[in-house]
Amino acid sequence: VTDDKITYLVKYNENKFLLNITIDKNQDENKIKQIENFKYGDILSFRASVYIPQRLGNPYEFDYKKYLNSNNIVGIFTTNDAKKIGNSVHNILEYLGNSIKECIELKVEQNLPKNEANLYKSMIYGNDIYLDDKIKQDFSENGILYILVTSGMHVYYISVIINYLTKRMNPKISVMFKIIVIGIFLIISNFSVSVLRAGIMSIISCFSMKEKSKNDNNIKNLFLSAVVLLCVNPYYIFNSSFLLSYLSTFGIIMFQNYMVTLFSVKLYFLPKNILKISLIPLGVVATSFSTLICTLPLQIKYFGCINLFSFASSVIVSPVITCEFFIGFLSFIFSCIPLISDL
């Protein structure tokens, strides 16, 4: 949503398009509200111009066609009016996921001030459409912008909570429940590439045989998830989120333990209690270094800079964010239950 247009993701003949609906400020307010409140499953009628981006001749320009295709989008519809003519639900899981998302957003907006509500939605499932630009800038300048983007970390916290809640259940029921919840979260997070990667890895790990080496098992799951995603959409290989997510995960799997050992060698002269406390931030620093090793070339290519302050800020922020995420996801899970959700 911007001042002059509203954008939806629509499906036409099994292909996904962006639908840009231009807004005239002189339009009737009820008409504008109608346009703003289209939901999943609505069948729309409109006349529109169609734009299909073409492949670029200059290899150094931004390729908008590849960008759209890497997000499973074929082209763009532009219109100044659209109306709902019916409703049809083809995918029950998608309908359930979108209904839960709408319920959460309604509860959050009712119980939190505007800025805090938008920050919550961004942190928990990546909805940063209405997030204040000043907040984004502050997070970016402090090297913690990753907190506002849905990633594998979100799926990890969900898995931990589900494992705790279902630890006394039958293992098969626990696995099925976990798959369903992760599937719903994928829908709520709009199938973010990094969440897809983590979700597929998590589902594969539920069925894969345990290797002697945990790293070997994680590498196999990482490779299989990449194969699955590229079979679904080969254009993912041009998606910056896809590349950064896989390279950073690869770096963590391969180098994190070595980095922790390297950084902790000089601490062994300290008393044991202090050593244990020291290893907590070292784990965060090791993760940051492991990620940087593999993603440095891409960060320079895509962003033109590296935020070195992110190491220090991660050490300070990560313990707080971990607690906050657990509380956030618990409120996320219970958001549809009356009274409890308000609390």
GROMACS .gro file of C-alpha atoms in nm:
model
  343
    1VAL     CA    1   0.000   0.000   0.000
    2THR     CA    2   0.131   0.346  -0.096
    3ASP     CA    3  -0.031   0.688  -0.124
    4ASP     CA    4  -0.124   0.636  -0.488
    5LYS     CA    5  -0.173   0.258  -0.529
    6ILE     CA    6  -0.256  -0.073  -0.363
    7THR     CA    7  -0.076  -0.389  -0.476
    8TYR     CA    8  -0.210  -0.744  -0.454
    9LEU     CA    9  -0.069  -1.080  -0.562
   10VAL     CA   10  -0.332  -1.244  -0.786
   11LYS     CA   11  -0.357  -1.568  -0.981
   12TYR     CA   12  -0.476  -1.571  -1.343
   13ASN     CA   13  -0.479  -1.895  -1.546
   14GLU     CA   14  -0.256  -2.060  -1.282
   15ASN     CA   15   0.007  -1.783  -1.318
   16LYS     CA   16   0.081  -1.524  -1.050
   17PHE     CA   17   0.070  -1.152  -1.129
   18LEU     CA   18   0.109  -0.831  -0.931
   19LEU     CA   19  -0.212  -0.627  -0.944
   20ASN     CA   20  -0.154  -0.253  -0.902
   21ILE     CA   21  -0.478  -0.061  -0.835
   22THR     CA   22  -0.425   0.315  -0.860
   23ILE     CA   23  -0.605   0.528  -0.602
   24ASP     CA   24  -0.763   0.865  -0.676
   25LYS     CA   25  -0.785   1.076  -0.360
   26ASN     CA   26  -1.113   1.217  -0.489
   27GLN     CA   27  -1.264   0.868  -0.501
   28ASP     CA   28  -1.546   0.770  -0.268
   29GLU     CA   29  -1.404   0.654   0.069
   30ASN     CA   30  -1.627   0.345   0.075
   31LYS     CA   31  -1.491   0.247  -0.267
   32ILE     CA   32  -1.134   0.284  -0.145
   33LYS     CA   33  -1.208   0.076   0.166
   34GLN     CA   34  -1.356  -0.194  -0.058
   35ILE     CA   35  -1.038  -0.205  -0.266
   36GLU     CA   36  -0.821  -0.214   0.048
   37ASN     CA   37  -1.008  -0.511   0.196
   38PHE     CA   38  -0.977  -0.780  -0.074
   39LYS     CA   39  -0.885  -1.114   0.086
   40TYR     CA   40  -0.753  -1.455  -0.011
   41GLY     CA   41  -1.013  -1.645  -0.216
   42ASP     CA   42  -1.187  -1.335  -0.355
   43ILE     CA   43  -1.262  -1.347  -0.730
   44LEU     CA   44  -1.200  -1.007  -0.888
   45SER     CA   45  -1.319  -0.847  -1.207
   46PHE     CA   46  -1.121  -0.563  -1.369
   47ARG     CA   47  -0.992  -0.420  -1.697
   48ALA     CA   48  -0.616  -0.369  -1.688
   49SER     CA   49  -0.306  -0.307  -1.893
   50VAL     CA   50  -0.061  -0.598  -1.880
   51TYR     CA   51   0.315  -0.561  -1.850
   52ILE     CA   52   0.546  -0.861  -1.902
   53PRO     CA   53   0.909  -0.756  -1.835
   54GLN     CA   54   1.154  -0.848  -2.110
   55ARG     CA   55   1.499  -0.999  -2.072
   56LEU     CA   56   1.772  -0.732  -2.059
   57GLY     CA   57   2.036  -0.695  -2.328
   58ASN     CA   58   2.280  -0.520  -2.090
   59PRO     CA   59   2.414  -0.773  -1.834
   60TYR     CA   60   2.500  -0.500  -1.581
   61GLU     CA   61   2.149  -0.358  -1.542
   62PHE     CA   62   1.898  -0.473  -1.281
   63ASP     CA   63   1.699  -0.756  -1.440
   64TYR     CA   64   1.340  -0.699  -1.325
   65LYS     CA   65   1.219  -1.003  -1.518
   66LYS     CA   66   1.453  -1.235  -1.327
   67TYR     CA   67   1.354  -1.068  -1.000
   68LEU     CA   68   0.982  -1.126  -1.063
   69ASN     CA   69   1.036  -1.480  -1.192
   70SER     CA   70   1.247  -1.565  -0.886
   71ASN     CA   71   0.939  -1.476  -0.680
   72ASN     CA   72   0.709  -1.689  -0.902
   73ILE     CA   73   0.555  -1.378  -1.061
   74VAL     CA   74   0.496  -1.360  -1.437
   75GLY     CA   75   0.397  -0.996  -1.489
   76ILE     CA   76   0.202  -0.692  -1.371
   77PHE     CA   77  -0.160  -0.581  -1.411
   78THR     CA   78  -0.235  -0.209  -1.373
   79THR     CA   79  -0.591  -0.080  -1.329
   80ASN     CA   80  -0.781   0.203  -1.162
   81ASP     CA   81  -1.073  -0.011  -1.044
   82ALA     CA   82  -1.151  -0.368  -0.938
   83LYS     CA   83  -1.453  -0.530  -0.782
   84LYS     CA   84  -1.525  -0.854  -0.603
   85ILE     CA   85  -1.766  -1.081  -0.792
   86GLY     CA   86  -1.736  -1.400  -0.588
   87ASN     CA   87  -1.528  -1.621  -0.363
   88SER     CA   88  -1.357  -1.954  -0.420
   89VAL     CA   89  -1.113  -2.150  -0.202
   90HIS     CA   90  -0.902  -2.409  -0.385
   91ASN     CA   91  -0.648  -2.475  -0.110
   92ILE     CA   92  -0.778  -2.534   0.242
   93LEU     CA   93  -0.431  -2.502   0.400
   94GLU     CA   94  -0.370  -2.165   0.231
   95TYR     CA   95  -0.716  -2.047   0.336
   96LEU     CA   96  -0.647  -2.156   0.696
   97GLY     CA   97  -0.306  -1.985   0.697
   98ASN     CA   98  -0.443  -1.658   0.561
   99SER     CA   99  -0.739  -1.667   0.803
  100ILE     CA  100  -0.501  -1.712   1.098
  101LYS     CA  101  -0.288  -1.425   0.966
  102GLU     CA  102  -0.591  -1.195   0.944
  103CYS     CA  103  -0.697  -1.295   1.298
  104ILE     CA  104  -0.348  -1.224   1.435
  105GLU     CA  105  -0.330  -0.886   1.262
  106LEU     CA  106  -0.669  -0.787   1.399
  107LYS     CA  107  -0.571  -0.883   1.758
  108VAL     CA  108  -0.232  -0.710   1.733
  109GLU     CA  109  -0.384  -0.389   1.596
  110GLN     CA  110  -0.650  -0.391   1.871
  111ASN     CA  111  -0.403  -0.441   2.157
  112LEU     CA  112  -0.089  -0.252   2.053
  113PRO     CA  113  -0.012   0.106   1.945
  114LYS     CA  114   0.037   0.150   1.570
  115ASN     CA  115   0.420   0.146   1.556
  116GLU     CA  116   0.454  -0.143   1.803
  117ALA     CA  117   0.188  -0.345   1.616
  118ASN     CA  118   0.368  -0.299   1.283
  119LEU     CA  119   0.703  -0.388   1.444
  120TYR     CA  120   0.553  -0.706   1.592
  121LYS     CA  121   0.411  -0.814   1.254
  122SER     CA  122   0.745  -0.749   1.086
  123MET     CA  123   0.952  -0.936   1.347
  124ILE     CA  124   0.726  -1.241   1.381
  125TYR     CA  125   0.625  -1.311   1.021
  126GLY     CA  126   0.789  -1.049   0.801
  127ASN     CA  127   0.494  -0.818   0.725
  128ASP     CA  128   0.684  -0.488   0.699
  129ILE     CA  129   0.444  -0.314   0.457
  130TYR     CA  130   0.331  -0.057   0.715
  131LEU     CA  131   0.653  -0.047   0.919
  132ASP     CA  132   0.781   0.304   0.985
  133ASP     CA  133   1.080   0.396   0.765
  134LYS     CA  134   1.260   0.550   1.065
  135ILE     CA  135   1.243   0.215   1.249
  136LYS     CA  136   1.384   0.035   0.944
  137GLN     CA  137   1.665   0.289   0.920
  138ASP     CA  138   1.751   0.253   1.292
  139PHE     CA  139   1.766  -0.126   1.265
  140SER     CA  140   1.978  -0.101   0.950
  141GLU     CA  141   2.227   0.148   1.097
  142ASN     CA  142   2.275  -0.074   1.403
  143GLY     CA  143   2.338  -0.386   1.194
  144ILE     CA  144   2.031  -0.577   1.315
  145LEU     CA  145   1.802  -0.542   1.012
  146TYR     CA  146   1.790  -0.925   0.992
  147ILE     CA  147   1.553  -0.918   1.292
  148LEU     CA  148   1.282  -0.761   1.072
  149VAL     CA  149   1.309  -1.031   0.802
  150THR     CA  150   1.156  -1.378   0.827
  151SER     CA  151   1.430  -1.638   0.820
  152GLY     CA  152   1.528  -1.986   0.929
  153MET     CA  153   1.556  -1.852   1.283
  154HIS     CA  154   1.177  -1.818   1.294
  155VAL     CA  155   1.126  -2.180   1.189
  156TYR     CA  156   1.385  -2.289   1.448
  157TYR     CA  157   1.195  -2.118   1.733
  158ILE     CA  158   0.866  -2.266   1.611
  159SER     CA  159   1.024  -2.614   1.602
  160VAL     CA  160   1.161  -2.575   1.955
  161ILE     CA  161   0.820  -2.467   2.090
  162ILE     CA  162   0.639  -2.749   1.908
  163ASN     CA  163   0.892  -3.009   2.027
  164TYR     CA  164   0.837  -2.893   2.385
  165LEU     CA  165   0.457  -2.890   2.357
  166THR     CA  166   0.440  -3.234   2.189
  167LYS     CA  167   0.721  -3.418   2.371
  168ARG     CA  168   0.474  -3.654   2.542
  169MET     CA  169   0.273  -3.724   2.228
  170ASN     CA  170   0.308  -4.016   1.990
  171PRO     CA  171   0.615  -3.939   1.769
  172LYS     CA  172   0.414  -3.978   1.446
  173ILE     CA  173   0.144  -3.738   1.567
  174SER     CA  174   0.414  -3.495   1.683
  175VAL     CA  175   0.580  -3.501   1.338
  176MET     CA  176   0.249  -3.447   1.156
  177PHE     CA  177   0.158  -3.159   1.389
  178LYS     CA  178   0.499  -3.002   1.330
  179ILE     CA  179   0.464  -3.029   0.951
  180ILE     CA  180   0.117  -2.872   0.956
  181VAL     CA  181   0.226  -2.580   1.178
  182ILE     CA  182   0.537  -2.513   0.966
  183GLY     CA  183   0.320  -2.530   0.651
  184ILE     CA  184   0.078  -2.275   0.794
  185PHE     CA  185   0.368  -2.049   0.895
  186LEU     CA  186   0.507  -2.069   0.539
  187ILE     CA  187   0.173  -1.936   0.414
  188ILE     CA  188   0.160  -1.662   0.678
  189SER     CA  189   0.515  -1.549   0.590
  190ASN     CA  190   0.419  -1.536   0.217
  191PHE     CA  191   0.656  -1.824   0.133
  192SER     CA  192   0.970  -1.624   0.204
  193VAL     CA  193   1.264  -1.806   0.043
  194SER     CA  194   1.469  -1.831   0.363
  195VAL     CA  195   1.165  -1.965   0.553
  196LEU     CA  196   1.100  -2.215   0.273
  197ARG     CA  197   1.460  -2.332   0.303
  198ALA     CA  198   1.436  -2.379   0.679
  199GLY     CA  199   1.089  -2.532   0.659
  200ILE     CA  200   1.192  -2.792   0.400
  201MET     CA  201   1.508  -2.873   0.598
  202SER     CA  202   1.303  -2.916   0.915
  203ILE     CA  203   1.051  -3.145   0.742
  204ILE     CA  204   1.329  -3.352   0.580
  205SER     CA  205   1.501  -3.391   0.918
  206CYS     CA  206   1.179  -3.544   1.059
  207PHE     CA  207   1.213  -3.837   0.817
  208SER     CA  208   1.587  -3.862   0.749
  209MET     CA  209   1.816  -4.114   0.913
  210LYS     CA  210   2.056  -3.975   1.171
  211GLU     CA  211   2.417  -3.964   1.052
  212LYS     CA  212   2.720  -4.024   1.271
  213SER     CA  213   2.811  -3.662   1.214
  214LYS     CA  214   2.541  -3.402   1.278
  215ASN     CA  215   2.708  -3.171   1.023
  216ASP     CA  216   2.683  -3.439   0.752
  217ASN     CA  217   2.311  -3.472   0.820
  218ASN     CA  218   2.260  -3.094   0.808
  219ILE     CA  219   2.459  -3.060   0.483
  220LYS     CA  220   2.249  -3.334   0.319
  221ASN     CA  221   1.926  -3.166   0.432
  222LEU     CA  222   2.053  -2.829   0.306
  223PHE     CA  223   2.141  -2.979  -0.033
  224LEU     CA  224   1.807  -3.163  -0.066
  225SER     CA  225   1.607  -2.851   0.023
  226ALA     CA  226   1.797  -2.655  -0.246
  227VAL     CA  227   1.720  -2.926  -0.505
  228VAL     CA  228   1.349  -2.920  -0.410
  229LEU     CA  229   1.324  -2.540  -0.437
  230LEU     CA  230   1.514  -2.523  -0.768
  231CYS     CA  231   1.294  -2.798  -0.914
  232VAL     CA  232   0.987  -2.594  -0.817
  233ASN     CA  233   1.132  -2.268  -0.954
  234PRO     CA  234   1.477  -2.263  -1.125
  235TYR     CA  235   1.469  -1.881  -1.114
  236TYR     CA  236   1.533  -1.897  -0.739
  237ILE     CA  237   1.902  -1.920  -0.833
  238PHE     CA  238   1.885  -1.547  -0.921
  239ASN     CA  239   1.712  -1.455  -0.593
  240SER     CA  240   1.945  -1.275  -0.350
  241SER     CA  241   1.751  -1.406  -0.046
  242PHE     CA  242   1.793  -1.763  -0.174
  243LEU     CA  243   2.169  -1.729  -0.222
  244LEU     CA  244   2.232  -1.543   0.105
  245SER     CA  245   2.015  -1.787   0.304
  246TYR     CA  246   2.189  -2.098   0.171
  247LEU     CA  247   2.541  -1.959   0.189
  248SER     CA  248   2.497  -1.828   0.544
  249THR     CA  249   2.347  -2.161   0.658
  250PHE     CA  250   2.632  -2.349   0.489
  251GLY     CA  251   2.881  -2.124   0.669
  252ILE     CA  252   2.718  -2.184   1.008
  253ILE     CA  253   2.712  -2.563   0.958
  254MET     CA  254   3.073  -2.583   0.839
  255PHE     CA  255   3.255  -2.322   1.047
  256GLN     CA  256   3.061  -2.231   1.363
  257ASN     CA  257   3.213  -2.501   1.587
  258TYR     CA  258   3.564  -2.418   1.464
  259MET     CA  259   3.505  -2.048   1.531
  260VAL     CA  260   3.377  -2.113   1.885
  261THR     CA  261   3.688  -2.323   1.954
  262LEU     CA  262   3.914  -2.057   1.804
  263PHE     CA  263   3.761  -1.770   2.003
  264SER     CA  264   3.745  -1.964   2.331
  265VAL     CA  265   4.103  -2.095   2.341
  266LYS     CA  266   4.235  -1.785   2.517
  267LEU     CA  267   3.962  -1.800   2.782
  268TYR     CA  268   4.061  -2.129   2.943
  269PHE     CA  269   4.267  -1.954   3.207
  270LEU     CA  270   3.945  -1.803   3.346
  271PRO     CA  271   3.740  -1.973   3.623
  272LYS     CA  272   3.486  -2.225   3.489
  273ASN     CA  273   3.177  -2.017   3.569
  274ILE     CA  274   3.315  -1.710   3.391
  275LEU     CA  275   3.418  -1.931   3.098
  276LYS     CA  276   3.060  -2.060   3.057
  277ILE     CA  277   2.925  -1.704   3.059
  278SER     CA  278   3.190  -1.595   2.809
  279LEU     CA  279   3.101  -1.874   2.566
  280ILE     CA  280   2.742  -1.743   2.527
  281PRO     CA  281   2.838  -1.425   2.336
  282LEU     CA  282   3.121  -1.618   2.166
  283GLY     CA  283   2.860  -1.845   2.009
  284VAL     CA  284   2.686  -1.538   1.863
  285VAL     CA  285   3.016  -1.391   1.736
  286ALA     CA  286   3.113  -1.731   1.590
  287THR     CA  287   2.781  -1.746   1.404
  288SER     CA  288   2.832  -1.394   1.265
  289PHE     CA  289   3.187  -1.474   1.147
  290SER     CA  290   3.077  -1.807   0.998
  291THR     CA  291   2.802  -1.632   0.804
  292LEU     CA  292   3.036  -1.354   0.689
  293ILE     CA  293   3.294  -1.601   0.551
  294CYS     CA  294   3.048  -1.736   0.294
  295THR     CA  295   2.832  -1.431   0.224
  296LEU     CA  296   3.100  -1.157   0.201
  297PRO     CA  297   3.120  -1.155  -0.183
  298LEU     CA  298   2.740  -1.142  -0.217
  299GLN     CA  299   2.705  -0.866   0.044
  300ILE     CA  300   2.949  -0.654  -0.156
  301LYS     CA  301   2.769  -0.736  -0.483
  302TYR     CA  302   2.413  -0.670  -0.362
  303PHE     CA  303   2.459  -0.401  -0.095
  304GLY     CA  304   2.795  -0.243  -0.177
  305CYS     CA  305   2.900  -0.237   0.190
  306ILE     CA  306   2.956  -0.444   0.505
  307ASN     CA  307   2.830  -0.340   0.847
  308LEU     CA  308   3.113  -0.435   1.085
  309PHE     CA  309   2.917  -0.298   1.382
  310SER     CA  310   2.671  -0.588   1.338
  311PHE     CA  311   2.911  -0.817   1.531
  312ALA     CA  312   2.897  -0.602   1.845
  313SER     CA  313   2.524  -0.534   1.815
  314SER     CA  314   2.446  -0.905   1.765
  315VAL     CA  315   2.622  -0.995   2.092
  316ILE     CA  316   2.419  -0.735   2.283
  317VAL     CA  317   2.082  -0.785   2.111
  318SER     CA  318   2.067  -1.163   2.049
  319PRO     CA  319   1.998  -1.279   2.409
  320VAL     CA  320   1.716  -1.025   2.443
  321ILE     CA  321   1.575  -1.105   2.100
  322THR     CA  322   1.576  -1.480   2.177
  323CYS     CA  323   1.350  -1.425   2.481
  324GLU     CA  324   1.136  -1.179   2.287
  325PHE     CA  325   1.088  -1.420   1.996
  326PHE     CA  326   0.974  -1.701   2.226
  327ILE     CA  327   0.720  -1.469   2.391
  328GLY     CA  328   0.617  -1.336   2.049
  329PHE     CA  329   0.562  -1.684   1.905
  330LEU     CA  330   0.367  -1.797   2.210
  331SER     CA  331   0.137  -1.497   2.163
  332PHE     CA  332   0.128  -1.586   1.792
  333ILE     CA  333   0.013  -1.943   1.872
  334PHE     CA  334  -0.253  -1.834   2.125
  335SER     CA  335  -0.372  -1.528   1.931
  336CYS     CA  336  -0.699  -1.691   1.820
  337ILE     CA  337  -0.805  -1.791   2.172
  338PRO     CA  338  -1.041  -1.538   2.340
  339LEU     CA  339  -0.915  -1.362   2.657
  340ILE     CA  340  -0.574  -1.537   2.641
  341SER     CA  341  -0.489  -1.349   2.320
  342ASP     CA  342  -0.567  -1.012   2.482
  343LEU     CA  343  -0.343  -1.100   2.777
   0.00000   0.00000   0.00000
